[in-house]
Amino acid sequence: MWALSAVGYRRLGAVGSLAILGGGWFAGKLPVHDPWGVWTDHGSATKAMAAAVAYVGLTVLVVAWWQYGKTASTARDTLVTLAWWTAPFLLAPPLYSADVYSYIAQGSMVLEGHDVYTVGPSALDPGGIGGDAAASVGNHWRDTPAPYGPLFLLISAAVAWTTGATIVPAVLAMRLVALASLVLIVWSLRRLAHEHGRSESRALWLGALNPLLLIHVVGGVHNDGLMIGLMLAGFVLALRGQWIAGSALVGLAMMVKSPAAVSLLFIGVLVHAAATGPEWRRWAKGLLAPGLVACAVAGGATLISGTGFGWLTTQGVAANIHTALSVTSDLGLGLGELAHLLLDVDAEPVKSVVRTLGLAVALGLILVLGRRAMRGTVTPGHALGLSLLALVALSPMVQPWYLLWGMAVVAATARYGRLFAVLIVLSAALVYETHPMGATPPYGFVLAGLAVALGTLAIRRIPVVPQDVRLPRRRSPEDTAEHQDTPVSADSPAPAPSPQNTP
């Protein structure tokens, strides 16, 4: 394949981002009514052509990102590239999702005194504050209570109050929150990579420059970015011995989305390792102290917000909607239908049991990883990344951007190897699953499957690493005997490389 310099791929990716902006302006998730007349429907023919432009731009961006990963770029170079690729998304309408309309509507509900944990956005007055946002919420979510924590509802309410929940300024304000989340992710990735002796540039490339993050956190304005940023920052502080502040940040992350709570287990591992005194006291401090700090912060945020503790009962509402990326939901649905066909029993309980078993297996894997981290066979940071990936893989509801939960951690803690390669391929493929207007058409899965096949062939042929990184070769028995005391890691650098170029 033709090769450009890092600057050339930076420019190519910027062209891709601009094409996504141009296509998304007409084919993105446009509001039902925009009082400013900026984001309006121009008809089905225009939307079809614009969607094609957006898909082409997305492919250009993915190719540029893939090839940029092979360049020996410094962290500073990667940050400049990130700025180039992010900038076009900042003024775009909502892309690849309608969730931001739910955020604005839920913030308006808080201002209007509605209980967001018992009713959905449809409770808003169509002609009042947040009415336009509520009308633009996806059908599945219009009557669904908020599954988010009080901190995020306070942020949404602040946006609704400052903008009057008017569509364009409210969406752009929420995108500023997403941009701040990206900044926090970048800050955390660099420090997490440094703590683990990994390349900051490589961590930024997979964890922040990733097209999956750009289109869904910045373009789609998903609050997962804020959860990831707060969680990573909290874990970084814990790694540096500031576990109380770190646990507090994780508590705030939980008040955005609850999966951030997984990190408390691995902060506990760090606390246990650093504690002194009798063993029982070290265990008690490691197992209980981070959780108590996070719960105190969560309770305080709930009381300050005035939204109540209803968020404890709405964590499973999203699972009521079937998503094809959830293995346990697909398996449960298939087994349920089979049981109904053969045994004439209701399919829903079978599906529910399978999904529950999936979560139980995920919990078991997380505990095993926690135990391994306690024994020192895996670092707590890497174990956290693996745990979040396991949780997503076995969750009853999976969206493409959920992969970012664990991938952001793994990007800064793992060496280049099979897992790293799998995450690269999945990142390049899952961007195709969703249409710019937020739908999941059947051809999206076809495109994603094609991308997986092509990506797998490409990465097996030429690994996505800088040229000065030496990968392991197949060893003969003689090599194994000769080098048994000095194994070569999956991403060992060539002699005397720059630290920035070591994955």
Short mmCIF file of C-alpha atoms in Angstrom, two decimals:
data_model
loop_
_atom_site.label_atom_id
_atom_site.label_comp_id
_atom_site.label_asym_id
_atom_site.label_seq_id
_atom_site.Cartn_x
_atom_site.Cartn_y
_atom_site.Cartn_z
CA MET A 1 0.00 0.00 0.00
CA TRP A 2 1.13 3.51 -0.70
CA ALA A 3 2.77 5.21 2.26
CA LEU A 4 2.66 8.79 3.47
CA SER A 5 4.45 10.51 6.30
CA ALA A 6 2.75 11.07 9.65
CA VAL A 7 1.87 14.58 8.48
CA GLY A 8 0.41 13.16 5.28
CA TYR A 9 -1.84 10.77 7.23
CA ARG A 10 -2.79 13.64 9.53
CA ARG A 11 -4.01 15.61 6.52
CA LEU A 12 -5.73 12.58 5.04
CA GLY A 13 -7.60 11.94 8.28
CA ALA A 14 -8.63 15.59 8.45
CA VAL A 15 -10.12 15.25 4.97
CA GLY A 16 -12.06 12.23 6.21
CA SER A 17 -13.35 14.15 9.23
CA LEU A 18 -14.43 17.05 6.98
CA ALA A 19 -16.26 14.61 4.71
CA ILE A 20 -18.08 13.15 7.72
CA LEU A 21 -19.03 16.69 8.75
CA GLY A 22 -20.25 17.51 5.25
CA GLY A 23 -22.27 14.33 4.94
CA GLY A 24 -23.50 14.46 8.51
CA TRP A 25 -24.78 18.00 8.08
CA PHE A 26 -27.53 16.56 5.88
CA ALA A 27 -27.60 12.89 6.95
CA GLY A 28 -26.83 13.08 10.66
CA LYS A 29 -29.39 12.73 13.44
CA LEU A 30 -31.17 15.99 12.69
CA PRO A 31 -33.78 17.31 15.13
CA VAL A 32 -37.48 17.09 14.40
CA HIS A 33 -37.65 20.86 14.76
CA ASP A 34 -34.78 23.35 14.88
CA PRO A 35 -36.06 26.86 15.68
CA TRP A 36 -32.83 28.31 14.29
CA GLY A 37 -33.29 26.53 10.96
CA VAL A 38 -29.65 25.38 10.89
CA TRP A 39 -30.09 21.61 11.03
CA THR A 40 -33.07 20.86 8.81
CA ASP A 41 -34.20 17.95 6.67
CA HIS A 42 -33.45 18.40 2.94
CA GLY A 43 -35.27 15.33 1.67
CA SER A 44 -34.49 11.65 1.24
CA ALA A 45 -32.40 12.02 -1.94
CA THR A 46 -30.10 14.57 -0.32
CA LYS A 47 -29.80 12.43 2.80
CA ALA A 48 -28.86 9.36 0.76
CA MET A 49 -26.11 11.19 -1.11
CA ALA A 50 -24.88 12.83 2.09
CA ALA A 51 -24.78 9.49 3.88
CA ALA A 52 -22.62 8.08 1.07
CA VAL A 53 -20.23 11.01 1.49
CA ALA A 54 -20.11 10.40 5.24
CA TYR A 55 -19.33 6.70 4.74
CA VAL A 56 -16.53 7.54 2.32
CA GLY A 57 -15.16 10.09 4.77
CA LEU A 58 -15.34 7.53 7.57
CA THR A 59 -13.37 5.03 5.49
CA VAL A 60 -10.73 7.66 4.73
CA LEU A 61 -10.48 8.45 8.45
CA VAL A 62 -10.13 4.77 9.39
CA VAL A 63 -7.42 4.18 6.77
CA ALA A 64 -5.54 7.30 7.88
CA TRP A 65 -5.73 6.18 11.53
CA TRP A 66 -4.59 2.64 10.68
CA GLN A 67 -1.61 3.88 8.69
CA TYR A 68 -0.78 6.59 11.24
CA GLY A 69 -0.32 3.78 13.76
CA LYS A 70 2.64 2.55 11.72
CA THR A 71 4.49 5.85 11.97
CA ALA A 72 7.02 6.67 14.68
CA SER A 73 5.08 9.68 15.95
CA THR A 74 5.72 11.35 19.27
CA ALA A 75 2.97 12.08 21.77
CA ARG A 76 3.06 15.73 20.72
CA ASP A 77 2.62 14.77 17.05
CA THR A 78 -0.33 12.57 17.96
CA LEU A 79 -1.96 15.36 19.96
CA VAL A 80 -1.67 17.71 16.98
CA THR A 81 -3.23 15.03 14.79
CA LEU A 82 -6.01 14.57 17.34
CA ALA A 83 -6.76 18.29 17.21
CA TRP A 84 -6.92 18.21 13.40
CA TRP A 85 -9.25 15.22 13.33
CA THR A 86 -11.48 16.42 16.17
CA ALA A 87 -12.06 19.99 15.03
CA PRO A 88 -14.54 19.24 12.20
CA PHE A 89 -16.83 17.34 14.58
CA LEU A 90 -17.26 20.26 16.97
CA LEU A 91 -19.82 22.13 14.87
CA ALA A 92 -21.58 19.10 13.40
CA PRO A 93 -25.15 18.12 14.21
CA PRO A 94 -25.49 15.00 16.36
CA LEU A 95 -23.88 12.10 14.49
CA TYR A 96 -24.48 8.36 14.79
CA SER A 97 -26.88 8.75 17.73
CA ALA A 98 -29.86 10.68 19.10
CA ASP A 99 -28.75 10.27 22.73
CA VAL A 100 -27.77 13.91 23.10
CA TYR A 101 -31.42 14.86 22.66
CA SER A 102 -32.23 12.59 25.61
CA TYR A 103 -29.57 14.35 27.67
CA ILE A 104 -31.00 17.78 26.89
CA ALA A 105 -34.56 16.60 27.53
CA GLN A 106 -33.59 14.99 30.85
CA GLY A 107 -31.81 18.17 31.91
CA SER A 108 -34.97 20.11 31.07
CA MET A 109 -37.00 17.63 33.11
CA VAL A 110 -34.79 18.33 36.13
CA LEU A 111 -35.42 22.06 35.70
CA GLU A 112 -39.15 21.47 35.36
CA GLY A 113 -39.29 19.32 38.49
CA HIS A 114 -40.07 15.99 36.82
CA ASP A 115 -38.80 12.75 38.35
CA VAL A 116 -36.42 11.59 35.62
CA TYR A 117 -36.19 8.16 37.23
CA THR A 118 -39.87 7.34 36.82
CA VAL A 119 -40.88 9.01 33.55
CA GLY A 120 -39.23 9.63 30.19
CA PRO A 121 -38.75 12.73 28.01
CA SER A 122 -42.32 12.43 26.69
CA ALA A 123 -43.45 13.99 29.99
CA LEU A 124 -42.19 17.38 28.80
CA ASP A 125 -44.55 19.96 27.36
CA PRO A 126 -44.00 19.89 23.55
CA GLY A 127 -44.13 23.69 23.47
CA GLY A 128 -42.05 24.24 26.59
CA ILE A 129 -38.39 24.02 27.51
CA GLY A 130 -36.85 20.85 26.14
CA GLY A 131 -39.91 20.07 23.99
CA ASP A 132 -37.94 20.09 20.73
CA ALA A 133 -35.28 17.84 22.24
CA ALA A 134 -37.90 15.41 23.58
CA ALA A 135 -39.55 15.21 20.16
CA SER A 136 -36.17 14.25 18.65
CA VAL A 137 -35.47 11.43 21.10
CA GLY A 138 -35.52 7.94 19.59
CA ASN A 139 -38.81 6.06 19.91
CA HIS A 140 -37.31 3.41 22.20
CA TRP A 141 -36.16 6.02 24.71
CA ARG A 142 -39.00 8.55 24.69
CA ASP A 143 -40.81 6.89 27.61
CA THR A 144 -37.70 5.43 29.27
CA PRO A 145 -36.52 6.78 32.66
CA ALA A 146 -32.96 8.10 32.84
CA PRO A 147 -30.31 5.41 33.51
CA TYR A 148 -27.69 8.05 34.32
CA GLY A 149 -26.40 9.29 37.64
CA PRO A 150 -27.18 12.65 39.29
CA LEU A 151 -23.87 14.28 38.31
CA PHE A 152 -24.62 13.93 34.63
CA LEU A 153 -28.19 15.11 35.15
CA LEU A 154 -26.86 18.22 36.87
CA ILE A 155 -24.59 18.88 33.89
CA SER A 156 -27.50 18.36 31.49
CA ALA A 157 -29.69 20.65 33.59
CA ALA A 158 -26.98 23.34 33.53
CA VAL A 159 -26.83 23.09 29.75
CA ALA A 160 -30.62 23.29 29.46
CA TRP A 161 -30.72 26.30 31.78
CA THR A 162 -27.94 28.25 30.03
CA THR A 163 -29.22 27.56 26.50
CA GLY A 164 -32.94 27.40 27.15
CA ALA A 165 -32.67 23.86 25.73
CA THR A 166 -32.69 25.39 22.26
CA ILE A 167 -31.45 22.65 19.97
CA VAL A 168 -28.32 24.09 18.33
CA PRO A 169 -26.70 25.83 21.32
CA ALA A 170 -27.70 22.98 23.67
CA VAL A 171 -26.10 20.34 21.42
CA LEU A 172 -22.95 22.42 21.01
CA ALA A 173 -22.78 22.94 24.78
CA MET A 174 -23.04 19.20 25.35
CA ARG A 175 -20.29 18.74 22.78
CA LEU A 176 -18.08 21.04 24.86
CA VAL A 177 -18.65 18.60 27.73
CA ALA A 178 -17.59 15.79 25.39
CA LEU A 179 -14.50 17.79 24.39
CA ALA A 180 -13.60 18.32 28.05
CA SER A 181 -14.01 14.57 28.52
CA LEU A 182 -11.58 13.94 25.66
CA VAL A 183 -9.05 16.29 27.27
CA LEU A 184 -9.38 14.36 30.53
CA ILE A 185 -8.93 11.05 28.70
CA VAL A 186 -5.78 12.37 27.00
CA TRP A 187 -4.36 13.60 30.32
CA SER A 188 -5.05 10.26 31.95
CA LEU A 189 -3.77 8.10 29.08
CA ARG A 190 -0.41 9.84 29.04
CA ARG A 191 0.11 9.40 32.76
CA LEU A 192 -1.25 5.86 32.85
CA ALA A 193 1.10 4.88 30.01
CA HIS A 194 4.02 6.49 31.82
CA GLU A 195 3.22 4.60 35.02
CA HIS A 196 3.20 1.31 33.08
CA GLY A 197 6.31 2.03 31.01
CA ARG A 198 4.35 2.18 27.76
CA SER A 199 4.52 4.62 24.88
CA GLU A 200 2.35 7.68 25.40
CA SER A 201 1.97 8.06 21.65
CA ARG A 202 0.68 4.50 21.23
CA ALA A 203 -1.72 4.92 24.13
CA LEU A 204 -3.08 8.11 22.60
CA TRP A 205 -3.33 6.51 19.16
CA LEU A 206 -5.52 3.63 20.31
CA GLY A 207 -7.26 5.29 23.25
CA ALA A 208 -7.98 8.82 21.99
CA LEU A 209 -7.23 9.21 18.26
CA ASN A 210 -9.38 6.15 17.61
CA PRO A 211 -12.17 6.81 15.04
CA LEU A 212 -14.59 4.86 17.26
CA LEU A 213 -14.07 7.46 19.98
CA LEU A 214 -14.11 10.43 17.61
CA ILE A 215 -17.43 9.60 15.98
CA HIS A 216 -19.25 8.43 19.10
CA VAL A 217 -17.84 10.55 21.94
CA VAL A 218 -17.25 13.78 20.01
CA GLY A 219 -19.61 13.32 17.05
CA GLY A 220 -22.30 11.38 18.92
CA VAL A 221 -21.76 13.26 22.22
CA HIS A 222 -22.09 10.08 24.30
CA ASN A 223 -21.56 10.54 28.02
CA ASP A 224 -19.38 7.41 28.10
CA GLY A 225 -16.47 9.75 27.38
CA LEU A 226 -17.05 11.61 30.65
CA MET A 227 -17.32 8.36 32.59
CA ILE A 228 -14.08 7.06 31.04
CA GLY A 229 -12.22 10.31 31.66
CA LEU A 230 -13.20 10.54 35.34
CA MET A 231 -12.55 6.84 35.91
CA LEU A 232 -9.10 6.94 34.28
CA ALA A 233 -8.14 10.11 36.15
CA GLY A 234 -9.21 8.52 39.42
CA PHE A 235 -7.18 5.41 38.76
CA VAL A 236 -4.12 7.46 37.82
CA LEU A 237 -4.34 9.33 41.13
CA ALA A 238 -4.64 6.02 42.97
CA LEU A 239 -1.55 4.71 41.20
CA ARG A 240 0.30 7.74 42.50
CA GLY A 241 -0.77 7.05 46.07
CA GLN A 242 -3.66 9.52 46.16
CA TRP A 243 -6.30 6.83 46.50
CA ILE A 244 -8.83 8.94 48.42
CA ALA A 245 -8.96 11.59 45.67
CA GLY A 246 -8.90 8.82 43.08
CA SER A 247 -11.82 6.98 44.68
CA ALA A 248 -13.73 10.26 44.86
CA LEU A 249 -13.27 10.78 41.12
CA VAL A 250 -14.46 7.24 40.48
CA GLY A 251 -17.50 8.07 42.62
CA LEU A 252 -18.19 10.99 40.28
CA ALA A 253 -17.69 8.70 37.28
CA MET A 254 -20.28 6.34 38.76
CA MET A 255 -22.66 9.29 38.93
CA VAL A 256 -22.40 9.47 35.16
CA LYS A 257 -22.60 5.73 34.39
CA SER A 258 -22.36 2.89 36.86
CA PRO A 259 -19.79 0.58 35.13
CA ALA A 260 -17.03 2.87 36.45
CA ALA A 261 -17.54 1.11 39.80
CA VAL A 262 -15.43 -1.81 38.50
CA SER A 263 -12.30 0.32 38.95
CA LEU A 264 -12.85 0.45 42.73
CA LEU A 265 -11.81 -3.20 43.02
CA PHE A 266 -8.45 -2.48 41.45
CA ILE A 267 -7.94 0.72 43.42
CA GLY A 268 -8.53 -1.54 46.40
CA VAL A 269 -5.71 -3.78 45.20
CA LEU A 270 -3.41 -0.76 45.15
CA VAL A 271 -4.55 0.34 48.62
CA HIS A 272 -4.00 -3.17 50.01
CA ALA A 273 -0.49 -3.30 48.56
CA ALA A 274 0.45 0.05 50.07
CA ALA A 275 -1.20 -0.47 53.47
CA THR A 276 0.75 -1.38 56.59
CA GLY A 277 -0.16 -3.24 59.74
CA PRO A 278 -1.83 -6.59 60.31
CA GLU A 279 -3.01 -8.50 57.24
CA TRP A 280 -6.69 -8.28 58.22
CA ARG A 281 -6.42 -4.50 58.42
CA ARG A 282 -4.76 -4.32 55.00
CA TRP A 283 -7.52 -6.48 53.51
CA ALA A 284 -10.25 -4.45 55.17
CA LYS A 285 -8.76 -1.18 53.98
CA GLY A 286 -8.29 -2.43 50.42
CA LEU A 287 -11.74 -3.98 50.11
CA LEU A 288 -13.79 -1.34 51.91
CA ALA A 289 -12.08 2.06 51.95
CA PRO A 290 -12.23 2.97 48.21
CA GLY A 291 -15.87 1.88 48.02
CA LEU A 292 -16.81 3.89 51.10
CA VAL A 293 -15.20 7.02 49.67
CA ALA A 294 -16.91 6.55 46.30
CA CYS A 295 -20.28 5.85 47.94
CA ALA A 296 -19.94 8.98 50.09
CA VAL A 297 -19.28 11.04 46.96
CA ALA A 298 -22.16 9.38 45.13
CA GLY A 299 -24.50 10.00 48.04
CA GLY A 300 -23.41 13.62 48.29
CA ALA A 301 -23.91 14.17 44.56
CA THR A 302 -27.38 12.63 44.80
CA LEU A 303 -28.41 14.84 47.70
CA ILE A 304 -27.02 17.99 46.07
CA SER A 305 -28.76 17.26 42.77
CA GLY A 306 -32.14 16.78 44.39
CA THR A 307 -33.01 14.07 41.85
CA GLY A 308 -33.25 11.36 44.51
CA PHE A 309 -31.86 7.84 44.59
CA GLY A 310 -34.00 6.55 41.75
CA TRP A 311 -30.85 5.95 39.71
CA LEU A 312 -30.32 2.81 41.80
CA THR A 313 -33.43 1.27 40.24
CA THR A 314 -32.98 2.34 36.62
CA GLN A 315 -29.59 0.80 35.85
CA GLY A 316 -31.19 -2.05 33.93
CA VAL A 317 -33.67 -0.10 31.79
CA ALA A 318 -31.36 -0.02 28.77
CA ALA A 319 -31.17 -3.82 28.80
CA ASN A 320 -34.86 -3.97 27.88
CA ILE A 321 -33.83 -3.09 24.32
CA HIS A 322 -32.24 -5.89 22.30
CA THR A 323 -28.94 -5.06 20.64
CA ALA A 324 -27.43 -7.47 18.14
CA LEU A 325 -23.90 -6.91 19.48
CA SER A 326 -24.82 -8.54 22.81
CA VAL A 327 -23.77 -12.18 22.65
CA THR A 328 -25.81 -13.15 25.71
CA SER A 329 -28.95 -11.44 24.41
CA ASP A 330 -28.58 -13.13 21.02
CA LEU A 331 -27.95 -16.52 22.64
CA GLY A 332 -30.82 -16.04 25.07
CA LEU A 333 -33.16 -15.01 22.30
CA GLY A 334 -32.19 -18.03 20.21
CA LEU A 335 -32.51 -20.49 23.09
CA GLY A 336 -35.77 -18.90 24.17
CA GLU A 337 -37.31 -19.24 20.73
CA LEU A 338 -36.04 -22.81 20.50
CA ALA A 339 -37.56 -23.64 23.88
CA HIS A 340 -40.84 -22.06 22.80
CA LEU A 341 -40.84 -24.08 19.61
CA LEU A 342 -39.96 -27.42 21.20
CA LEU A 343 -41.42 -27.15 24.69
CA ASP A 344 -44.11 -24.49 24.22
CA VAL A 345 -42.74 -22.36 27.06
CA ASP A 346 -42.43 -18.60 27.23
CA ALA A 347 -39.20 -17.44 25.55
CA GLU A 348 -38.65 -14.34 27.72
CA PRO A 349 -37.66 -16.13 30.99
CA VAL A 350 -35.10 -18.21 29.07
CA LYS A 351 -33.61 -15.06 27.59
CA SER A 352 -33.53 -13.42 31.02
CA VAL A 353 -31.74 -16.40 32.58
CA VAL A 354 -29.06 -16.44 29.88
CA ARG A 355 -28.44 -12.71 30.25
CA THR A 356 -28.20 -13.03 34.01
CA LEU A 357 -25.76 -15.91 33.66
CA GLY A 358 -23.67 -13.76 31.34
CA LEU A 359 -23.41 -11.03 33.98
CA ALA A 360 -22.57 -13.65 36.61
CA VAL A 361 -19.74 -14.99 34.45
CA ALA A 362 -18.49 -11.43 33.89
CA LEU A 363 -18.50 -10.84 37.66
CA GLY A 364 -16.59 -14.07 38.16
CA LEU A 365 -13.97 -13.05 35.62
CA ILE A 366 -13.61 -9.64 37.26
CA LEU A 367 -13.04 -11.28 40.66
CA VAL A 368 -10.47 -13.66 39.14
CA LEU A 369 -8.65 -10.72 37.59
CA GLY A 370 -8.78 -8.92 40.92
CA ARG A 371 -7.21 -11.94 42.59
CA ARG A 372 -4.51 -12.14 39.93
CA ALA A 373 -3.76 -8.45 40.38
CA MET A 374 -3.52 -9.02 44.14
CA ARG A 375 -0.98 -11.78 43.54
CA GLY A 376 1.02 -9.62 41.15
CA THR A 377 0.61 -11.80 38.07
CA VAL A 378 -1.03 -8.89 36.24
CA THR A 379 -0.91 -5.19 36.96
CA PRO A 380 -4.07 -3.69 38.50
CA GLY A 381 -4.35 -1.27 35.59
CA HIS A 382 -4.27 -3.96 32.93
CA ALA A 383 -6.63 -6.13 34.98
CA LEU A 384 -9.07 -3.20 35.08
CA GLY A 385 -8.98 -2.92 31.29
CA LEU A 386 -9.55 -6.65 30.86
CA SER A 387 -12.40 -6.58 33.38
CA LEU A 388 -14.22 -3.82 31.54
CA LEU A 389 -13.80 -5.65 28.26
CA ALA A 390 -15.23 -8.81 29.85
CA LEU A 391 -18.16 -6.84 31.25
CA VAL A 392 -18.96 -5.42 27.82
CA ALA A 393 -18.58 -8.78 26.07
CA LEU A 394 -21.07 -10.43 28.45
CA SER A 395 -23.43 -7.51 28.96
CA PRO A 396 -27.13 -7.86 28.03
CA MET A 397 -26.87 -4.63 26.05
CA VAL A 398 -23.84 -3.70 23.95
CA GLN A 399 -23.32 -0.62 21.80
CA PRO A 400 -20.23 -0.11 19.59
CA TRP A 401 -18.82 2.65 21.79
CA TYR A 402 -18.96 0.44 24.92
CA LEU A 403 -15.72 -1.11 23.66
CA LEU A 404 -14.05 2.17 24.63
CA TRP A 405 -14.57 1.48 28.36
CA GLY A 406 -11.86 -1.14 28.57
CA MET A 407 -9.92 -0.25 25.45
CA ALA A 408 -8.92 3.13 26.86
CA VAL A 409 -7.26 1.35 29.80
CA VAL A 410 -5.68 -1.43 27.74
CA ALA A 411 -4.28 1.16 25.32
CA ALA A 412 -2.05 2.49 28.10
CA THR A 413 -1.25 -0.75 29.93
CA ALA A 414 -0.78 -3.49 27.30
CA ARG A 415 2.07 -4.38 25.01
CA TYR A 416 1.38 -4.86 21.33
CA GLY A 417 0.11 -8.40 20.98
CA ARG A 418 -2.98 -10.39 20.08
CA LEU A 419 -5.35 -8.40 22.31
CA PHE A 420 -4.00 -5.10 21.01
CA ALA A 421 -4.47 -6.33 17.42
CA VAL A 422 -8.03 -7.49 18.12
CA LEU A 423 -8.94 -4.09 19.56
CA ILE A 424 -7.46 -2.34 16.52
CA VAL A 425 -9.53 -4.46 14.13
CA LEU A 426 -12.71 -4.07 16.17
CA SER A 427 -12.20 -0.30 16.31
CA ALA A 428 -11.91 -0.14 12.53
CA ALA A 429 -14.99 -2.36 12.07
CA LEU A 430 -17.51 -1.18 14.65
CA VAL A 431 -17.56 2.36 13.25
CA TYR A 432 -19.58 0.97 10.33
CA GLU A 433 -22.31 -0.62 12.43
CA THR A 434 -24.20 2.66 12.88
CA HIS A 435 -25.63 4.96 10.19
CA PRO A 436 -24.82 8.68 10.55
CA MET A 437 -28.44 9.25 11.58
CA GLY A 438 -28.08 6.76 14.44
CA ALA A 439 -29.91 3.76 12.97
CA THR A 440 -28.38 0.28 12.77
CA PRO A 441 -29.26 -0.94 9.26
CA PRO A 442 -28.56 -4.56 8.27
CA TYR A 443 -25.89 -3.45 5.82
CA GLY A 444 -24.07 -1.85 8.73
CA PHE A 445 -23.35 -5.30 10.10
CA VAL A 446 -22.30 -6.45 6.64
CA LEU A 447 -19.85 -3.55 6.37
CA ALA A 448 -18.55 -4.21 9.88
CA GLY A 449 -18.06 -7.90 9.07
CA LEU A 450 -16.21 -7.02 5.88
CA ALA A 451 -14.01 -4.61 7.82
CA VAL A 452 -13.22 -7.35 10.36
CA ALA A 453 -12.19 -9.73 7.57
CA LEU A 454 -10.06 -7.17 5.75
CA GLY A 455 -8.59 -5.81 8.95
CA THR A 456 -7.64 -9.29 10.17
CA LEU A 457 -5.90 -10.11 6.88
CA ALA A 458 -4.12 -6.75 6.87
CA ILE A 459 -2.90 -6.89 10.46
CA ARG A 460 -1.66 -10.48 10.10
CA ARG A 461 0.30 -9.43 7.04
CA ILE A 462 1.68 -6.16 8.40
CA PRO A 463 1.28 -5.41 12.14
CA VAL A 464 0.18 -1.87 12.98
CA VAL A 465 3.36 -0.79 14.72
CA PRO A 466 6.11 1.72 13.91
CA GLN A 467 8.92 0.37 11.73
CA ASP A 468 11.50 0.58 14.51
CA VAL A 469 9.57 -1.83 16.73
CA ARG A 470 10.84 -5.41 16.61
CA LEU A 471 8.19 -8.12 16.83
CA PRO A 472 8.89 -11.70 17.95
CA ARG A 473 9.68 -14.27 15.30
CA ARG A 474 8.85 -17.94 15.40
CA ARG A 475 11.55 -19.68 17.34
CA SER A 476 13.15 -22.99 16.65
CA PRO A 477 13.90 -25.32 19.60
CA GLU A 478 17.50 -24.12 19.46
CA ASP A 479 16.37 -20.49 19.71
CA THR A 480 14.16 -21.33 22.65
CA ALA A 481 16.99 -22.98 24.52
CA GLU A 482 19.41 -20.19 23.71
CA HIS A 483 17.11 -17.35 24.70
CA GLN A 484 15.07 -18.90 27.51
CA ASP A 485 16.51 -16.41 29.98
CA THR A 486 15.98 -13.37 27.74
CA PRO A 487 12.55 -13.59 26.12
CA VAL A 488 11.56 -11.00 23.57
CA SER A 489 8.26 -9.31 24.37
CA ALA A 490 5.56 -8.78 21.83
CA ASP A 491 6.57 -5.21 21.36
CA SER A 492 10.24 -5.10 22.29
CA PRO A 493 11.90 -2.15 20.60
CA ALA A 494 14.85 -2.29 18.32
CA PRO A 495 18.18 -1.43 19.95
CA ALA A 496 18.23 1.95 21.66
CA PRO A 497 14.86 3.29 20.50
CA SER A 498 13.22 6.48 21.67
CA PRO A 499 10.86 5.70 24.59
CA GLN A 500 8.06 7.40 22.68
CA ASN A 501 8.22 4.72 20.03
CA THR A 502 7.88 1.74 22.35
CA PRO A 503 4.31 0.40 22.30
#
